[in-house]
Coordinates of C-alpha atoms in Angstrom, one line a residue:
X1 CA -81.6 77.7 8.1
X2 CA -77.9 77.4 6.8
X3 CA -77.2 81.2 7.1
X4 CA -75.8 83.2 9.7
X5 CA -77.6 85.5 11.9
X6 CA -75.6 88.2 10.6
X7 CA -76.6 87.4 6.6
X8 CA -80.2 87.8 7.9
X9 CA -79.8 90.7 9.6
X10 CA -78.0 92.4 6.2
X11 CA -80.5 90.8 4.3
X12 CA -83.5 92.2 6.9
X13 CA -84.8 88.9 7.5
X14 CA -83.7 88.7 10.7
X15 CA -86.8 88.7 13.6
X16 CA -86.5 92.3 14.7
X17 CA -86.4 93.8 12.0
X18 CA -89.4 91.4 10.3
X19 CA -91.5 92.6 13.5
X20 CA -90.4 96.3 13.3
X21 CA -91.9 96.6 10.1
X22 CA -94.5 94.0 9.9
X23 CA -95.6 93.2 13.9
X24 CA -98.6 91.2 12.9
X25 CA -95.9 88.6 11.3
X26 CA -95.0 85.1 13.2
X27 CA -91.8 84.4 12.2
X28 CA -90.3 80.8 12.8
X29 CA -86.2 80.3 12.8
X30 CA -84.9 76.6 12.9
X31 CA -81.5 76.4 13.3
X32 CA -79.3 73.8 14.3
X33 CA -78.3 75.6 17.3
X34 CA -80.8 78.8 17.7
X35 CA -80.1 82.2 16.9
X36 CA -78.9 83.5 19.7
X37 CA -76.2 82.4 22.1
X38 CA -72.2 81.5 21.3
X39 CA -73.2 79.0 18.5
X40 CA -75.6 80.9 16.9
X41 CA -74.0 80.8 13.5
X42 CA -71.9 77.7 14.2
X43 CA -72.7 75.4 11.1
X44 CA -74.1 72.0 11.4
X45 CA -76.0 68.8 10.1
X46 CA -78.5 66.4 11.7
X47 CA -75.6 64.1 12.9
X48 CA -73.4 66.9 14.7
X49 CA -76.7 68.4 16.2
X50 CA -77.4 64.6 17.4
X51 CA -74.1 64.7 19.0
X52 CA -74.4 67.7 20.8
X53 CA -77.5 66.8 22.3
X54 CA -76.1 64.0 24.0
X55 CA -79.1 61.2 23.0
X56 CA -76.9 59.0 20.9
X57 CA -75.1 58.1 24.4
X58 CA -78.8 57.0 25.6
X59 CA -79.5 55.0 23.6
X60 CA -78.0 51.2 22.5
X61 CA -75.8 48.9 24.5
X62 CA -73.3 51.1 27.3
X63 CA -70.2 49.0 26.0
X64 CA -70.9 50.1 22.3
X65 CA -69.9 53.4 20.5
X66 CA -73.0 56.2 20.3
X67 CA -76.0 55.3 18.2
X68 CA -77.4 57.6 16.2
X69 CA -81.4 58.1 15.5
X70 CA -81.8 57.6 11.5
X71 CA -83.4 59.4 9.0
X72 CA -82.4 63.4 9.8
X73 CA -84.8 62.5 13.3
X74 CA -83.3 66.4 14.8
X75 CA -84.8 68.0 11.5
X76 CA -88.1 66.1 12.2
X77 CA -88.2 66.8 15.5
X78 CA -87.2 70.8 15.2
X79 CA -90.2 70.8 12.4
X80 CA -92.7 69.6 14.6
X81 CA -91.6 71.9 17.8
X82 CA -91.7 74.8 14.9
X83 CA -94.7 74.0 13.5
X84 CA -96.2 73.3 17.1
X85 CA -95.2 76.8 18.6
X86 CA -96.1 78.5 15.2
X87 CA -100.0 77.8 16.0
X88 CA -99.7 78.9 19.7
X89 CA -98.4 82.0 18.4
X90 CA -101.1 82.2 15.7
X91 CA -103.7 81.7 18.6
X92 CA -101.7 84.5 20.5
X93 CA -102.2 87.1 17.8
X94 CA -105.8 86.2 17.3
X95 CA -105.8 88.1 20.6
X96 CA -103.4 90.4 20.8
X97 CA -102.8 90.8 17.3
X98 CA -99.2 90.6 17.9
X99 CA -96.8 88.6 16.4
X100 CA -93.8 86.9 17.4
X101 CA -90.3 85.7 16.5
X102 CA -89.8 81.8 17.7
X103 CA -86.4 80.7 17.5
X104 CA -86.2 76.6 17.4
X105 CA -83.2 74.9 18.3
X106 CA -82.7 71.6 16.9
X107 CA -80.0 70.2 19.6
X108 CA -82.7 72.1 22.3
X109 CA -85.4 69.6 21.0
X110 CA -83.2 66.4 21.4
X111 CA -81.7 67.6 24.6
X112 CA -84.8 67.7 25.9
X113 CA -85.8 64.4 25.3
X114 CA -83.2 62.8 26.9
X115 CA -83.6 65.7 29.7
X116 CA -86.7 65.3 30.4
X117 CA -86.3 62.3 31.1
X118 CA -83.3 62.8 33.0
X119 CA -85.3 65.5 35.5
X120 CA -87.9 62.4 36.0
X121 CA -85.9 60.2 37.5
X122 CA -82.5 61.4 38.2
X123 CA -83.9 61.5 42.1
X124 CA -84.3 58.3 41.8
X125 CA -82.2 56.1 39.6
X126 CA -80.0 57.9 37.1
X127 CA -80.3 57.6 33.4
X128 CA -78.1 54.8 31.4
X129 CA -78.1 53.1 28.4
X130 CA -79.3 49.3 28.5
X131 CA -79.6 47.9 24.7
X132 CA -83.4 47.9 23.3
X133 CA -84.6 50.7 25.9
X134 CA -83.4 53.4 28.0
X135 CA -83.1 52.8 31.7
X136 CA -85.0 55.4 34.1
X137 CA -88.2 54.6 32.1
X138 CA -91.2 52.2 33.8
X139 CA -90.6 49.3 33.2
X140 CA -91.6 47.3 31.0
X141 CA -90.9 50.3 28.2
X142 CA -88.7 48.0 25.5
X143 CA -89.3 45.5 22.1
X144 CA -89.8 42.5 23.2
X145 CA -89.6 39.3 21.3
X146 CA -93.0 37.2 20.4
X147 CA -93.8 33.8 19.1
X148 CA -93.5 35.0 15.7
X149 CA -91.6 38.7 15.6
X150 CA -91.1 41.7 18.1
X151 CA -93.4 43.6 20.1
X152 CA -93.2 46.9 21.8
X153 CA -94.9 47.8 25.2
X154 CA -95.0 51.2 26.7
X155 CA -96.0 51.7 30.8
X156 CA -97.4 54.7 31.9
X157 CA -97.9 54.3 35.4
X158 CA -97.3 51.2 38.1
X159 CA -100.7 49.9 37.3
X160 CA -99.9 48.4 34.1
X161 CA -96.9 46.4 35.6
X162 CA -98.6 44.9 38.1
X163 CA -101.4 44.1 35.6
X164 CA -98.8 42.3 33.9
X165 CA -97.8 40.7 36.7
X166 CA -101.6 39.2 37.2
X167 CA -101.4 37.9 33.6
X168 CA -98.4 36.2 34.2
X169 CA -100.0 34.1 37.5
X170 CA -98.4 36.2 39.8
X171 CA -94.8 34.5 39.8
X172 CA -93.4 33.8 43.5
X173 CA -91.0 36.8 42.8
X174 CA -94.1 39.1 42.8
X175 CA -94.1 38.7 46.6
X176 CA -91.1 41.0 47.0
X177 CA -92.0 44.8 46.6
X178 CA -89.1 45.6 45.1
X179 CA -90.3 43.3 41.8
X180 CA -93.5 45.3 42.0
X181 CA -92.3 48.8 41.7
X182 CA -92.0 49.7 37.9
X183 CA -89.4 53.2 38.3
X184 CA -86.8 50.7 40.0
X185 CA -87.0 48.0 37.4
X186 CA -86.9 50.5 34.8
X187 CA -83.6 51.2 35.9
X188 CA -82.1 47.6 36.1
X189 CA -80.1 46.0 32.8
X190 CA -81.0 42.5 31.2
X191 CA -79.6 41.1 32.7
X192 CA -82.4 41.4 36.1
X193 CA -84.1 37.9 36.9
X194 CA -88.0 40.0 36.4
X195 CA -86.9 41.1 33.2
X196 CA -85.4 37.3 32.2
X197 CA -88.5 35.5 33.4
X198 CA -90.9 38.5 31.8
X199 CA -89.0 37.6 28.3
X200 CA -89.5 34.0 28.5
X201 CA -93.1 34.4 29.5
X202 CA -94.2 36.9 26.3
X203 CA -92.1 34.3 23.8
X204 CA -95.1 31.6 24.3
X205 CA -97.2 34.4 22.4
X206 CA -97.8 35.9 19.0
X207 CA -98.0 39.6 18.4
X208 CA -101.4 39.3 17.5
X209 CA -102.2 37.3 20.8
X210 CA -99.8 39.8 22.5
X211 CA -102.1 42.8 21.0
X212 CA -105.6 41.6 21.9
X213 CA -104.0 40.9 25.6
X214 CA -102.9 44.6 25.9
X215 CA -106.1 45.4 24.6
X216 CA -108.1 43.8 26.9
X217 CA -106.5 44.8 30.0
X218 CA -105.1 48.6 29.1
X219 CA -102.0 47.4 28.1
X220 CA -100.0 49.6 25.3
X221 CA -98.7 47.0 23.1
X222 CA -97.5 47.7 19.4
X223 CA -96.4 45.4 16.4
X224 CA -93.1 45.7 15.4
X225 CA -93.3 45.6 11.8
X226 CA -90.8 44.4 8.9
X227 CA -90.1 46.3 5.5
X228 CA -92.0 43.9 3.9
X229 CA -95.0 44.2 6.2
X230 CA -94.9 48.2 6.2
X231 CA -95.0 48.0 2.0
X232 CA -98.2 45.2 2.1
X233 CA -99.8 46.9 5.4
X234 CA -103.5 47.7 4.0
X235 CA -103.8 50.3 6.0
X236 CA -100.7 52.5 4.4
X237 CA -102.3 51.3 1.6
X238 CA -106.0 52.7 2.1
X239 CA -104.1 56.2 2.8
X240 CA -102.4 56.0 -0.6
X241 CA -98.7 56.0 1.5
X242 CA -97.0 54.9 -2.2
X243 CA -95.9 56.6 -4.9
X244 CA -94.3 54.2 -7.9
X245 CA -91.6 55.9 -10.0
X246 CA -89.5 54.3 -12.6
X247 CA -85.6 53.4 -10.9
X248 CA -82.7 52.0 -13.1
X249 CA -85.8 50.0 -15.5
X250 CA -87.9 48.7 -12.6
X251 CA -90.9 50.6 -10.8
X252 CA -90.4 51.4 -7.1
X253 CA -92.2 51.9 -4.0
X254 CA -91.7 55.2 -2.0
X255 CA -93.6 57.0 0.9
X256 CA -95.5 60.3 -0.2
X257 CA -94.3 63.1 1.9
X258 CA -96.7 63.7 5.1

């Protein structure tokens, strides 16, 4: 939404006055910064709501300038929290037959994913930026190079770690708790000796090799894939990702909405 809460109130699309005369309605607002409070009909974009939220200064190197998540990420996000509490409120009226006003704030959705995990850990270690992954996560939770490209990994819970740990051959540092305890390297930098010896050991492997090892031992490991492998990737293919249109002469690849 682009307007001001007072144009939808003249207008009688604001929330009340929908529900006054039509209570059966759910009615979803997504606004960069909600409809209520003292910046309810403060303008903004994707970039500014980024800024706001503080998650460009959690994420990329601590010496650098804030980096920005591409590709309008806050109206994605705001979508998918609108769309998500539109069906809870569907259910609701199923029940009650009532229906509801839901008031999505786009800087609310990315402050909570750099507060969440902020409330996580912040008893522990506190939250800082450190390059290709955000420190106060379990380690390890970062791309990682491979033989032949980049890999992501994602840790749940201390298990996975130490399961690592047993594929490497339990290294001598493994004998120190410290090593074994996931939260605390999760908030170290690159600079750490685990996290140095952990990307030398992974570089002897391909992603695919990489894969099938996560997959045997409930590991999360993903493939991180180029442009090029994205626009071949049979699978995007099989689910008719690609439209072609005609550009300046040529003919063009680009992703179908949804």
């Amino acid at each position: 939404e682009s307007a001001t809460f007072a144009d939808w109130k003249r207008w009688g699309l604001d929330h009340e006055t929908l529900l006054r005369r039509h209570p059966h309605l759910v009615v979803v607002s997504i606004s960069p910064y909600g409809r209520k409070g003292a910046w309810a009909d403060r303008p903004g974009t994707d970039l500014t709501v980024q800024a706001v939220s503080s998650l460009p200064h959690a994420i990329g190197w601590p010496d650098r300038a804030p980096l920005p998540l591409p590709y309008d990420q806050a109206d994605y996000q705001a979508g998918f929290h609108g769309f998500a509490a539109a069906l809870c409120a569907v259910r609701e009226r199923s029940i009650s037959g009532q229906g509801q006003g839901i008031d999505i704030s786009s800087a609310q959705v990315l402050a909570y994913q750099i507060g969440g995990m902020a409330l996580v850990t912040s008893k522990r270690f506190p939250l800082q930026r450190s390059g290709n992954r955000l420190k106060g996560t379990l380690y390890p939770t970062a791309f990682f190079e491979a033989k032949d490209g980049y890999v992501c990994t994602v840790t749940l819970h201390g298990k996975q770690w130490r399961k690592w740990i047993e594929l490497m051959g339990t290294p001598d540092w493994a004998a120190d708790p410290q090593n074994l305890d996931a939260f605390r390297l999760g908030s170290l930098g690159p600079e750490e000796p685990v996290d140095i010896y952990f990307r030398d050991w992974l570089r002897q492997f391909t992603r695919a090799e990489l894969i099938a090892m996560g997959n045997a031992n409930d590991l999360i490991v993903g493939e991180v894939k180029s442009v090029d492998q994205v626009l071949e990737s049979p699978q995007f293919a099989f689910r008719e990702q690609w439209a072609r249109i005609p550009v300046g002469g040529r003919e063009v690849r680009v992703p179908k909405p949804g």
